[in-house]
PDB file of C-alpha atoms in Angstrom:
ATOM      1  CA  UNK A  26       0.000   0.000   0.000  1.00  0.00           C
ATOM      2  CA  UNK A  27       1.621   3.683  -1.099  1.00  0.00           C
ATOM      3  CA  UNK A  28       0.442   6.373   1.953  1.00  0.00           C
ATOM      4  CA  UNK A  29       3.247   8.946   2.403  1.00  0.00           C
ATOM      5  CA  UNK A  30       3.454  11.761   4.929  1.00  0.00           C
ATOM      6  CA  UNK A  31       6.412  13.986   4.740  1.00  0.00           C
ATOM      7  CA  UNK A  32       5.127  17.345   6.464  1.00  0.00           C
ATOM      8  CA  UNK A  33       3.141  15.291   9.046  1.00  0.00           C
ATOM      9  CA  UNK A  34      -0.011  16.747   7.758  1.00  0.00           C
ATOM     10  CA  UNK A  35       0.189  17.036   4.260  1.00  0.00           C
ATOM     11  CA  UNK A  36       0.391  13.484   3.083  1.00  0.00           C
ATOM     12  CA  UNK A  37      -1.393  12.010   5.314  1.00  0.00           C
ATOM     13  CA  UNK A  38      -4.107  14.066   3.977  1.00  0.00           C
ATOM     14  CA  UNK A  39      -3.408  12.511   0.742  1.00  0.00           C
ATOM     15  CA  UNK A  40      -3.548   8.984   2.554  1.00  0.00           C
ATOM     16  CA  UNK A  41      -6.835   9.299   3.930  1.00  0.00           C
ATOM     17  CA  UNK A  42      -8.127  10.569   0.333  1.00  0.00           C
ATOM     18  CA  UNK A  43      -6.980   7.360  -1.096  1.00  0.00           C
ATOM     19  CA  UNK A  44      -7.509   5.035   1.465  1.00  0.00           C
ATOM     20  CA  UNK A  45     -10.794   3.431  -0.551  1.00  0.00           C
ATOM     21  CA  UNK A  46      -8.717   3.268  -3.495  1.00  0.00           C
ATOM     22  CA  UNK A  47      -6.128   1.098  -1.776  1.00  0.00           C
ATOM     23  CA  UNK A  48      -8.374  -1.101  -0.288  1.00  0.00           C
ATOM     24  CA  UNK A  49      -9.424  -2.247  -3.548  1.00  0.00           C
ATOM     25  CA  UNK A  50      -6.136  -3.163  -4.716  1.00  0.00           C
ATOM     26  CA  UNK A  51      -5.048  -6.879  -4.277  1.00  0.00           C
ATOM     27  CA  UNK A  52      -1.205  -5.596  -3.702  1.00  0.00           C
ATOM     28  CA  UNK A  53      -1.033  -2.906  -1.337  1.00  0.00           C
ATOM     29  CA  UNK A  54       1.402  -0.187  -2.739  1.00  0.00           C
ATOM     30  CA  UNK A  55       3.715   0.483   0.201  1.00  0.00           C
ATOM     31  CA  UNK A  56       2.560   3.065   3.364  1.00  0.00           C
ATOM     32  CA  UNK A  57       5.136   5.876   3.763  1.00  0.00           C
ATOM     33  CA  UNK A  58       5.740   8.288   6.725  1.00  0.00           C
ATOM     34  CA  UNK A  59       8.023  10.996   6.466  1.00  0.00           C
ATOM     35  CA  UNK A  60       9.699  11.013  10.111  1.00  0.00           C
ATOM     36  CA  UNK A  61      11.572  14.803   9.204  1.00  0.00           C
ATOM     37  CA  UNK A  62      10.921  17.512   6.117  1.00  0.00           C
ATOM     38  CA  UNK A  63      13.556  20.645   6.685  1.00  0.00           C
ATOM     39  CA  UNK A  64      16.285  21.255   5.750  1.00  0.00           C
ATOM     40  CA  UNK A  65      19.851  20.408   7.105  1.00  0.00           C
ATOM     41  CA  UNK A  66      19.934  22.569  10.375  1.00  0.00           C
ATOM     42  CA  UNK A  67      16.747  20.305  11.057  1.00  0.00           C
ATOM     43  CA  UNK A  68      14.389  23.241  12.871  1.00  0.00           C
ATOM     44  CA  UNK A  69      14.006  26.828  12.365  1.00  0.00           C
ATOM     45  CA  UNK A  70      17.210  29.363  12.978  1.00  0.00           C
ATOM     46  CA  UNK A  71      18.336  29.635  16.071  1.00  0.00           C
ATOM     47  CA  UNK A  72      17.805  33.760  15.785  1.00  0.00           C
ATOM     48  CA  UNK A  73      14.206  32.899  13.880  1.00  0.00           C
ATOM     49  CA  UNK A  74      11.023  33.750  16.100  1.00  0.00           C
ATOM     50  CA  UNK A  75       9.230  31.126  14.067  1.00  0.00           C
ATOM     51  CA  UNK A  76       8.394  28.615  17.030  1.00  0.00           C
ATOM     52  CA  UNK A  77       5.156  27.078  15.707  1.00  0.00           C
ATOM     53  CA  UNK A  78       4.775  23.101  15.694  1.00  0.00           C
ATOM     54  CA  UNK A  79       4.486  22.604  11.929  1.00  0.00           C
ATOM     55  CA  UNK A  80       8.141  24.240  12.098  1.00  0.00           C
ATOM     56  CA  UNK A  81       9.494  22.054  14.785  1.00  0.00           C
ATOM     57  CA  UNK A  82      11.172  19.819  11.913  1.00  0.00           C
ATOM     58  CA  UNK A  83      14.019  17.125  11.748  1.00  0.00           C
ATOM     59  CA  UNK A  84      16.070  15.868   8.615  1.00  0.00           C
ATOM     60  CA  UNK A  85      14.579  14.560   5.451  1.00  0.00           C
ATOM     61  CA  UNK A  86      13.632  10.836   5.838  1.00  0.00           C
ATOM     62  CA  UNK A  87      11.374   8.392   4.290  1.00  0.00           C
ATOM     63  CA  UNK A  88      10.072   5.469   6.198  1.00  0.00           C
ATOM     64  CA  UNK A  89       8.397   3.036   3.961  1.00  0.00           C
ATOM     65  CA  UNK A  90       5.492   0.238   5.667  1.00  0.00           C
ATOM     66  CA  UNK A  91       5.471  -2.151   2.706  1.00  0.00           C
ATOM     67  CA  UNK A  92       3.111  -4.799   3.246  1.00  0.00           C
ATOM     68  CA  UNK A  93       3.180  -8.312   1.347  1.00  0.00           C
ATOM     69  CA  UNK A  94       0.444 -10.105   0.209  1.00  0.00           C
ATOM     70  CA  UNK A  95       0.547 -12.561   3.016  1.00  0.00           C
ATOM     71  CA  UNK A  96      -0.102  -9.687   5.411  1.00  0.00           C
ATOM     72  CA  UNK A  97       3.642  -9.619   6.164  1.00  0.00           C
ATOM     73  CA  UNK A  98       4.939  -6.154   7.045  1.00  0.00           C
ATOM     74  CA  UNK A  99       8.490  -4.960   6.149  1.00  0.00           C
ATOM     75  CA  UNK A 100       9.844  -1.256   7.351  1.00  0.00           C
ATOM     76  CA  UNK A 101      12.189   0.417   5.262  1.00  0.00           C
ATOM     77  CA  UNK A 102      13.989   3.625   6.576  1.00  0.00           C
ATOM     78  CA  UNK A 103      15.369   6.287   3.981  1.00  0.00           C
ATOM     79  CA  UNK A 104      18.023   7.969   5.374  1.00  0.00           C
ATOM     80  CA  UNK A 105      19.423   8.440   9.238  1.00  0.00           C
ATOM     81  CA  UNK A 106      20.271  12.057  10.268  1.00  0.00           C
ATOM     82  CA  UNK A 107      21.322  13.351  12.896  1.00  0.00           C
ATOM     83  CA  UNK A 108      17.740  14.153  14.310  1.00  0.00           C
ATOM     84  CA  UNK A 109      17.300  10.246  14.009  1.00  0.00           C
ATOM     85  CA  UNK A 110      16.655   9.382  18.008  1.00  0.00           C
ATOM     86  CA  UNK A 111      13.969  12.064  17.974  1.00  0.00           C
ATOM     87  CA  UNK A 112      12.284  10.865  14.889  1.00  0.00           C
ATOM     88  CA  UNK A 113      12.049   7.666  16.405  1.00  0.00           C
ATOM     89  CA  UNK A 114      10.651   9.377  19.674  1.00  0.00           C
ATOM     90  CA  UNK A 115       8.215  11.143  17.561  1.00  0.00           C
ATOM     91  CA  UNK A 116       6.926   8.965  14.663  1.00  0.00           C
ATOM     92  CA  UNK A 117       7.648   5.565  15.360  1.00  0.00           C
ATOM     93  CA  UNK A 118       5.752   5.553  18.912  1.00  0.00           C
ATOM     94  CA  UNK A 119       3.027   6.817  16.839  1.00  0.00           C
ATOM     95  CA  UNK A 120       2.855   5.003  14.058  1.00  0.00           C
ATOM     96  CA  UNK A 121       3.828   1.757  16.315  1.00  0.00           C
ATOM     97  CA  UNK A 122       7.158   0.269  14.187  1.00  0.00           C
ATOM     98  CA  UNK A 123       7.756  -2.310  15.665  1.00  0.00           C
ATOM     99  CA  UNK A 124      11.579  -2.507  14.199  1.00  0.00           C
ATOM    100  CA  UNK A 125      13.490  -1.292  10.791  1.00  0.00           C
ATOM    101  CA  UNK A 126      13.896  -4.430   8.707  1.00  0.00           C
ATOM    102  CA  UNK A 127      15.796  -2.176   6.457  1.00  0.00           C
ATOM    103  CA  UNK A 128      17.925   0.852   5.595  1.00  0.00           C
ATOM    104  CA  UNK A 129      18.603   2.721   2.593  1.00  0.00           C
ATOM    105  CA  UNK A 130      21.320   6.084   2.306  1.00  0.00           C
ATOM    106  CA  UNK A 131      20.570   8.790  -0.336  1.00  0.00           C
ATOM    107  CA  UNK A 132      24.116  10.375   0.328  1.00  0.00           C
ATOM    108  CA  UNK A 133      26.944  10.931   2.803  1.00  0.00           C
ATOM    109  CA  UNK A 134      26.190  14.112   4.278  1.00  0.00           C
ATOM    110  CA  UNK A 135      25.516  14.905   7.822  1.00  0.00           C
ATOM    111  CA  UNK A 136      21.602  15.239   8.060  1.00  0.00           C
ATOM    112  CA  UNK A 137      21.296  11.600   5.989  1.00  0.00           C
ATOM    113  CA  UNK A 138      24.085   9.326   8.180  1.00  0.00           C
ATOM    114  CA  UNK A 139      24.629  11.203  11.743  1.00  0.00           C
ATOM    115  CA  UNK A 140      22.093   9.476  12.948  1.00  0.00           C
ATOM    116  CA  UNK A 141      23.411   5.945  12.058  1.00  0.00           C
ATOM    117  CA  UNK A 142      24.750   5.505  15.635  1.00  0.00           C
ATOM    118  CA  UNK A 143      21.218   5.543  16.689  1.00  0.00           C
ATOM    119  CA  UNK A 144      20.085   2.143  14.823  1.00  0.00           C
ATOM    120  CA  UNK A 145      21.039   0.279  17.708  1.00  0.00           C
ATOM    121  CA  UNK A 146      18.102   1.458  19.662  1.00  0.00           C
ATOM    122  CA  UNK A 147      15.320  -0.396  17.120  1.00  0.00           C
ATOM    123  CA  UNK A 148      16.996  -3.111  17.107  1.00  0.00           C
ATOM    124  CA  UNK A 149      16.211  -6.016  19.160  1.00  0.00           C
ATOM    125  CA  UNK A 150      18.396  -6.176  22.625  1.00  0.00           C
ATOM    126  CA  UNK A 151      20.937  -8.914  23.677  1.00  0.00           C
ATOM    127  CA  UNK A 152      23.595  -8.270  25.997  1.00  0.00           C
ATOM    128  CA  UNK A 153      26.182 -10.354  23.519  1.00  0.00           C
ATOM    129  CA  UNK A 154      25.024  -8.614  20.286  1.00  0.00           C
ATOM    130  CA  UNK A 155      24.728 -11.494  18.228  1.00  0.00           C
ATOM    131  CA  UNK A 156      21.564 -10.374  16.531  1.00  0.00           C
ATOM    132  CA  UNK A 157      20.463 -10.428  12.669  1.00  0.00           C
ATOM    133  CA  UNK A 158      22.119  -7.051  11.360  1.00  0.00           C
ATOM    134  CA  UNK A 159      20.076  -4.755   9.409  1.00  0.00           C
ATOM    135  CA  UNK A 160      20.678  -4.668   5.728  1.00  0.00           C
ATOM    136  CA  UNK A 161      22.243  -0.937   4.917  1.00  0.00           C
ATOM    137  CA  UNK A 162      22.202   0.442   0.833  1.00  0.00           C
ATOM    138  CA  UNK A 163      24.477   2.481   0.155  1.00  0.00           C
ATOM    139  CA  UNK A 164      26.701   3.751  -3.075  1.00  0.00           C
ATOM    140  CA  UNK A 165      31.013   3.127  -2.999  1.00  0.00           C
ATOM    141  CA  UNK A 166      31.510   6.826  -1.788  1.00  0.00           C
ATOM    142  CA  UNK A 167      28.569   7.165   0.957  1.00  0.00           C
ATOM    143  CA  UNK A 168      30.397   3.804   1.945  1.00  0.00           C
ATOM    144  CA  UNK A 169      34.106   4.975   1.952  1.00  0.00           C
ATOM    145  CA  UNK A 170      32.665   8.207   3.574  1.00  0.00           C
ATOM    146  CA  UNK A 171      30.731   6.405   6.523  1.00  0.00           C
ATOM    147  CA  UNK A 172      33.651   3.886   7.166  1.00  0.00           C
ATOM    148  CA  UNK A 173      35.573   6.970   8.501  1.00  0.00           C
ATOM    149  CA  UNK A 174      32.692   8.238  10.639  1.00  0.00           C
ATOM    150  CA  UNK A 175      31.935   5.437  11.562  1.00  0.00           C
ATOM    151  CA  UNK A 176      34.520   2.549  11.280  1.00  0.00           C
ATOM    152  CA  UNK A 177      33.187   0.372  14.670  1.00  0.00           C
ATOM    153  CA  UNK A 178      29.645   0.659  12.337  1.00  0.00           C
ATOM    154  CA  UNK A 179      31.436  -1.679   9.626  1.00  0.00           C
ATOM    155  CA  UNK A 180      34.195  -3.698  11.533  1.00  0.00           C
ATOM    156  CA  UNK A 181      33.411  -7.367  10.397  1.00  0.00           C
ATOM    157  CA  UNK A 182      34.800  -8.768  13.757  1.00  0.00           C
ATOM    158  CA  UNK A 183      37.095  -7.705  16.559  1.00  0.00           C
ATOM    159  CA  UNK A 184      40.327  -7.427  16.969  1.00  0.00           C
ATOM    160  CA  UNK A 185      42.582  -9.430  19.029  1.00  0.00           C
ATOM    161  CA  UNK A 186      41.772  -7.840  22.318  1.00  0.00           C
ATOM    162  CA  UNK A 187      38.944  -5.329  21.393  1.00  0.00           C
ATOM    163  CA  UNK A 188      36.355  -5.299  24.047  1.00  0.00           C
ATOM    164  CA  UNK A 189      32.309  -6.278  22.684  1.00  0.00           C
ATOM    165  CA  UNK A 190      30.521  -3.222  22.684  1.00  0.00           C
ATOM    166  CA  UNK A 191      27.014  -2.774  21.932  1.00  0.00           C
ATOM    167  CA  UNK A 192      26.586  -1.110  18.478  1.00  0.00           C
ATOM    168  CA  UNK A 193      24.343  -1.102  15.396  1.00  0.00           C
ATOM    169  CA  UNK A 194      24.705  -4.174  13.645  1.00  0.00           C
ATOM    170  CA  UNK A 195      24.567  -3.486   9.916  1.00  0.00           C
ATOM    171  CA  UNK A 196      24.726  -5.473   6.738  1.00  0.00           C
ATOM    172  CA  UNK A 197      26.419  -3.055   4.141  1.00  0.00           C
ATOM    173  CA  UNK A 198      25.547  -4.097   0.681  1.00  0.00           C
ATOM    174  CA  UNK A 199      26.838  -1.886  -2.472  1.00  0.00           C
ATOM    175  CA  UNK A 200      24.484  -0.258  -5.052  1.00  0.00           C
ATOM    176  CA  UNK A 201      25.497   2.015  -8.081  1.00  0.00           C
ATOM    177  CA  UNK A 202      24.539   5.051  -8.893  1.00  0.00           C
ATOM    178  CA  UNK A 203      22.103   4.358 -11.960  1.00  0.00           C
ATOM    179  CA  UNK A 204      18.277   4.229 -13.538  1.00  0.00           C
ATOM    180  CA  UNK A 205      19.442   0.988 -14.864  1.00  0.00           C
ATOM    181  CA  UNK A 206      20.767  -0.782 -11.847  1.00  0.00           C
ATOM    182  CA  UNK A 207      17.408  -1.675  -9.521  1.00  0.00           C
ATOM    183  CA  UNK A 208      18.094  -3.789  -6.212  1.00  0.00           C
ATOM    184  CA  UNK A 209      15.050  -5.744  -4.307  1.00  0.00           C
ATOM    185  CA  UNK A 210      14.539  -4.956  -0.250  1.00  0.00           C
ATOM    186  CA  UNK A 211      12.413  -6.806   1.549  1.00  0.00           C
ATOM    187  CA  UNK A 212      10.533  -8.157  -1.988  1.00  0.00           C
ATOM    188  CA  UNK A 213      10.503  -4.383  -3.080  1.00  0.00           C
ATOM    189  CA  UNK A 214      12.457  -2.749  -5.894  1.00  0.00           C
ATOM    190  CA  UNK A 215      14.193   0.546  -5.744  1.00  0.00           C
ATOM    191  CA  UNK A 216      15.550   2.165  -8.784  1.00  0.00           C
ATOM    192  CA  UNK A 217      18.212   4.591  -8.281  1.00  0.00           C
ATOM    193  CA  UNK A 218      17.862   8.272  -9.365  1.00  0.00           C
ATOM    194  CA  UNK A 219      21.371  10.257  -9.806  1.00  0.00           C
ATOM    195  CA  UNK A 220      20.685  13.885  -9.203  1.00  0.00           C
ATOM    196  CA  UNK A 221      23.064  16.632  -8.592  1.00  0.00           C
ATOM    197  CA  UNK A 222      23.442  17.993  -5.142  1.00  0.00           C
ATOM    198  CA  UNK A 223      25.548  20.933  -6.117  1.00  0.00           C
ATOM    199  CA  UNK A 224      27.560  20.235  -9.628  1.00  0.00           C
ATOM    200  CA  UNK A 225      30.719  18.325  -7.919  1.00  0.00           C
ATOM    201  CA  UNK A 226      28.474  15.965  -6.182  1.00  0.00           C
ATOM    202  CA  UNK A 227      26.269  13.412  -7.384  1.00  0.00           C
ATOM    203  CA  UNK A 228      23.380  12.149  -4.278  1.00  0.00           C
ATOM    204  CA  UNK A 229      20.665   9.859  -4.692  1.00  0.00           C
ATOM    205  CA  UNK A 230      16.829   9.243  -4.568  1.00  0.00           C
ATOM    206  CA  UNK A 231      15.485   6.465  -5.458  1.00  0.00           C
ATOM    207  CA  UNK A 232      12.247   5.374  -7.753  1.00  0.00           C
ATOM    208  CA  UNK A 233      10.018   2.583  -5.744  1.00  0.00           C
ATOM    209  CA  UNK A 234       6.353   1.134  -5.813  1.00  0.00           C
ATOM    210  CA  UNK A 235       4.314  -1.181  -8.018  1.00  0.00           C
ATOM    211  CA  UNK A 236       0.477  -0.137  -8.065  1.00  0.00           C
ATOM    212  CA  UNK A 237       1.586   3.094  -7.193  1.00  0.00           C
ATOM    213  CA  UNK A 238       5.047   4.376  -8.366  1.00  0.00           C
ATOM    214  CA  UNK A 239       6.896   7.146  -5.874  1.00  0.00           C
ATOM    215  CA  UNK A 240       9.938   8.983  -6.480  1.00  0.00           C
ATOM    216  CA  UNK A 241      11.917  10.489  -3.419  1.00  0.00           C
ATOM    217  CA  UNK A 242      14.447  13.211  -4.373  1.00  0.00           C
ATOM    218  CA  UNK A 243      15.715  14.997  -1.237  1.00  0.00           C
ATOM    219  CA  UNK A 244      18.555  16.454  -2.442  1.00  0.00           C
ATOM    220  CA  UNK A 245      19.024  18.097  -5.755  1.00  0.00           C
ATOM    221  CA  UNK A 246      19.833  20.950  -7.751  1.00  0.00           C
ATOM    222  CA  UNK A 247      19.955  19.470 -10.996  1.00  0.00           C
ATOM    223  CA  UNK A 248      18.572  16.684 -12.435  1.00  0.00           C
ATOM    224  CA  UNK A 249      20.514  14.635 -15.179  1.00  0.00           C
ATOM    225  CA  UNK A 250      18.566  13.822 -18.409  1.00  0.00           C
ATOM    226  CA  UNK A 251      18.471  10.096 -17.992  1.00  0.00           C
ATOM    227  CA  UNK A 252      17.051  10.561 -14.386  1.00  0.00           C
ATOM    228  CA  UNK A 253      14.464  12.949 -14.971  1.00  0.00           C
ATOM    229  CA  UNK A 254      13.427  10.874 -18.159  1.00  0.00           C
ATOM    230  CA  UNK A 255      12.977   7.843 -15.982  1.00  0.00           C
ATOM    231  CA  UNK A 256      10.112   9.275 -14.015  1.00  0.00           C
ATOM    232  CA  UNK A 257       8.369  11.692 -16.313  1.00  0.00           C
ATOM    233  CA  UNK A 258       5.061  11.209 -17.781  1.00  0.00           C
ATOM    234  CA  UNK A 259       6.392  11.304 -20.863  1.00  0.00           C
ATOM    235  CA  UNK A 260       9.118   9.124 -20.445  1.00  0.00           C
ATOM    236  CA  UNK A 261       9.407   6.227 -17.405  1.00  0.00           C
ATOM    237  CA  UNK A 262       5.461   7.060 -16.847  1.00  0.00           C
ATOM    238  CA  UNK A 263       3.346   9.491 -14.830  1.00  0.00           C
ATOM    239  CA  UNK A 264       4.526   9.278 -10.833  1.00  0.00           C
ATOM    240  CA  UNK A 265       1.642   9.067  -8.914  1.00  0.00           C
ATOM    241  CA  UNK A 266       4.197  10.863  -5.748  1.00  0.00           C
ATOM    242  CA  UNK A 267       6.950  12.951  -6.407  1.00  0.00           C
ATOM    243  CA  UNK A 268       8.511  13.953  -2.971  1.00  0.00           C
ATOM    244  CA  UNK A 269      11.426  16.923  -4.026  1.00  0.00           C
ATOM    245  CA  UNK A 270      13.542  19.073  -2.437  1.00  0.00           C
ATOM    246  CA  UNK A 271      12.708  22.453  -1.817  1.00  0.00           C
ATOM    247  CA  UNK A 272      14.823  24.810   0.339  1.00  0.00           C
ATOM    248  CA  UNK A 273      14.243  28.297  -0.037  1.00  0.00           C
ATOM    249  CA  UNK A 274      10.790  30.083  -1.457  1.00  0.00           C
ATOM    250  CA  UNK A 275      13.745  32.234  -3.780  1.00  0.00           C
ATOM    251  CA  UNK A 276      16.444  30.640  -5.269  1.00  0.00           C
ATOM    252  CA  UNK A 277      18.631  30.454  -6.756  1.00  0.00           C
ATOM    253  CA  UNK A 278      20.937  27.876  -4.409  1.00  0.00           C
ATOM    254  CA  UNK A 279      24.022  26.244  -5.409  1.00  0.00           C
ATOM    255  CA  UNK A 280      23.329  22.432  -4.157  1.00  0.00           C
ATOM    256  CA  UNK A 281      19.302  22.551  -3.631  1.00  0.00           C
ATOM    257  CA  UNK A 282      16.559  23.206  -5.543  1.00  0.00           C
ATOM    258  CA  UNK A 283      14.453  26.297  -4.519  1.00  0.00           C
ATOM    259  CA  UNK A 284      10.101  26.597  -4.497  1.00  0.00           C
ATOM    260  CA  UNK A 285      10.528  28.207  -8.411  1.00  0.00           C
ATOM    261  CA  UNK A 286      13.026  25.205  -9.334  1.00  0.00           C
ATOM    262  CA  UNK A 287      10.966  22.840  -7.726  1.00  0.00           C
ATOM    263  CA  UNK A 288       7.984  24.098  -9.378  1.00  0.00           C
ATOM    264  CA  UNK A 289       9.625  24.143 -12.750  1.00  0.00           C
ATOM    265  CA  UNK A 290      10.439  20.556 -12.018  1.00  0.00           C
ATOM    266  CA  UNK A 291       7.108  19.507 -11.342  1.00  0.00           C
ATOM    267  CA  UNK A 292       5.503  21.218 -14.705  1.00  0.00           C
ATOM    268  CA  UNK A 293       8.293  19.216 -16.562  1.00  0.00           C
ATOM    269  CA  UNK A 294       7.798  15.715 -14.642  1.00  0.00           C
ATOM    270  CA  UNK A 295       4.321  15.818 -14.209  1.00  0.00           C
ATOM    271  CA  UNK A 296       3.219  13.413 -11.481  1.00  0.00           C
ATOM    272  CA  UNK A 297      -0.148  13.250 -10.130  1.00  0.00           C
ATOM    273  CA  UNK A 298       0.848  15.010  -7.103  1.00  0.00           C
ATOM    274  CA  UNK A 299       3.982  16.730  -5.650  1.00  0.00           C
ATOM    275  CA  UNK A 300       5.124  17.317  -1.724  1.00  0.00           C
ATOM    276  CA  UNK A 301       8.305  19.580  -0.869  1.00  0.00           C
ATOM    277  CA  UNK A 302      10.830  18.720   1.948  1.00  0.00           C
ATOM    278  CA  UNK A 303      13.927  20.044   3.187  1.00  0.00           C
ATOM    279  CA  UNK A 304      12.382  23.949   3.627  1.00  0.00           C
ATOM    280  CA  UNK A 305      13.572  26.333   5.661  1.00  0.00           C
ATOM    281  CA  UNK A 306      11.590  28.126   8.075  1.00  0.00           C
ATOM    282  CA  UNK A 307      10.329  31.130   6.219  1.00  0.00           C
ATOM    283  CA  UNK A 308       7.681  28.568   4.786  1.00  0.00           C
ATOM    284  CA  UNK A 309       4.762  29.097   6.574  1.00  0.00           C
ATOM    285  CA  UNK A 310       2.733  25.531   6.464  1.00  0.00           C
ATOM    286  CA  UNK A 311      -0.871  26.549   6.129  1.00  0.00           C
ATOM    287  CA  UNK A 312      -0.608  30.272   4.105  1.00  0.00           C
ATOM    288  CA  UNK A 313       2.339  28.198   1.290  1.00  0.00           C
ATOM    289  CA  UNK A 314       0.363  25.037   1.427  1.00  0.00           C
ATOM    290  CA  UNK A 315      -2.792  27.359   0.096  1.00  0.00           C
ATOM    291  CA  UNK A 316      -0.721  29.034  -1.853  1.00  0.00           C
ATOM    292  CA  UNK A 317       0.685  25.865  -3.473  1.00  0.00           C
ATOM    293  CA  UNK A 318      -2.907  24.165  -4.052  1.00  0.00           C
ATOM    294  CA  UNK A 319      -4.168  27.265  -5.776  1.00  0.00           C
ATOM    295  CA  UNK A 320      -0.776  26.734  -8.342  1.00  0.00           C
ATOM    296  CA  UNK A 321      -1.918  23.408  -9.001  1.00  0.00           C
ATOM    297  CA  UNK A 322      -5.324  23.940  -9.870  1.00  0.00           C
TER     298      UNK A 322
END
């Protein structure tokens, strides 16, 4: 089943509108909660006197409730920054996830990996840490990148004398950094999308769903031709959820797209419907989100 709430109210407005629509469907597009939607810094400016809830953010993050057609649920988490721990305190008591089953890593930066540390604390508990370890996606440079933060994170085993901590126990597996090179989780496919996160960097989204075909793009500022061809209408076929990056309401910005590039974007690609994430916190969520649906109309 495909639900998706990245602003906390926003999607899950689009959930409920849909929810008959789903029910009819013999496989359930996958459910989708959007644990944090701002940008880097994760909550308003320190200096800001914007204090209101619907600005009281945390990193972009996708998680993903796919379930099978036995009834079997599998939770897939997009990205761990380092607003992860409250995330969990805030969405997953509320949505009840019961555990991650996996994890999936747009890019190396700070607000998508800081929070990796955290992983530990939905995973089951046993005081000699032999547990299943979490599969982890990643690309050869978010690897590389994360094996320095993080190198007790991707130790195979200890070293003569090392001490057993408790630590997340991951499962690192290698994907590259192209439409044409899908990879299954959990029973669902993922096709990488190679945007531009400034024009030295290549990140990641990633291209997922069967009924119901989503595209997450949290960080871009440009989009490559074969990647935006792969999920336009006129090319890979209409999205029926394009969730884009968005940081400022004027641009331009040299690694993010801005509300008139992201706008531009969404003329071009064309999905049935388009939610922002990563703003900062001059958008104001009620006056731009009225603003917004009288654009669309």
């Amino acid at each position: 089943m495909t639900t998706a709430a990245v602003s906390g109210t926003t999607i899950s407005e689009w959930s409920e509108r849909n929810s008959h629509q789903r029910q009819q469907r013999e496989e359930q597009p996958p459910e989708l909660a959007a644990s944090g939607t701002t940008a880097s810094d994760s909550s308003e400016s320190i200096n800001s006197e914007w204090s209101s809830h619907q600005r009281q953010q945390c990193n972009p993050s996708l998680l993903i409730d796919y379930e099978h057609e036995n009834g079997d649920h599998h939770y897939i988490l997009i990205d761990a920054g380092k607003n992860f721990k409250e995330q969990v305190l805030r969405w997953f008591i509320r949505y009840k996830i019961p555990q991650l089953d996996a994890i999936i890593l747009t890019h190396e930066h700070a607000d998508a990996v800081l929070g990796l540390d955290e992983i530990r604390g939905v995973q089951p508990y046993n005081p000699y840490n032999n547990i299943e370890p979490t599969p982890i996606y990643v690309n050869q440079f978010t690897m590389d990148s994360v094996s320095v933060k993080f190198p007790y994170l991707v130790e195979k085993k200890l070293k003569e004398g090392q001490e057993l901590r408790r630590v997340a126990q991951l499962d690192w597996k290698i994907i590259e950094n192209s439409c044409e090179r899908p990879f299954n989780v959990a029973g669902l496919q993922f096709t990488p999308l190679p945007v531009m996160h400034g024009e030295d960097y290549e990140s990641l989204g990633f291209l997922f769903g069967k009924n119901s075909k989503v595209a997450y793009v949290s960080d871009v500022s440009r989009f490559p031709e074969d990647t935006e061809y792969a999920i336009s209408s006129n090319g890979g076929g209409q999205l029926d959820l394009l969730i884009l990056d968005t940081l400022y309401k004027k641009g331009p910005h040299n690694t993010h797209f801005c509300l008139p590039e992201s706008l531009e974007a969404v003329k071009r690609i064309q999905p049935k419907r388009a939610l922002f994430v990563g703003m900062t916190h001059e958008f104001e969520h009620y006056r731009d989100n009225k603003e917004l649906a009288d654009w669309s109309k």
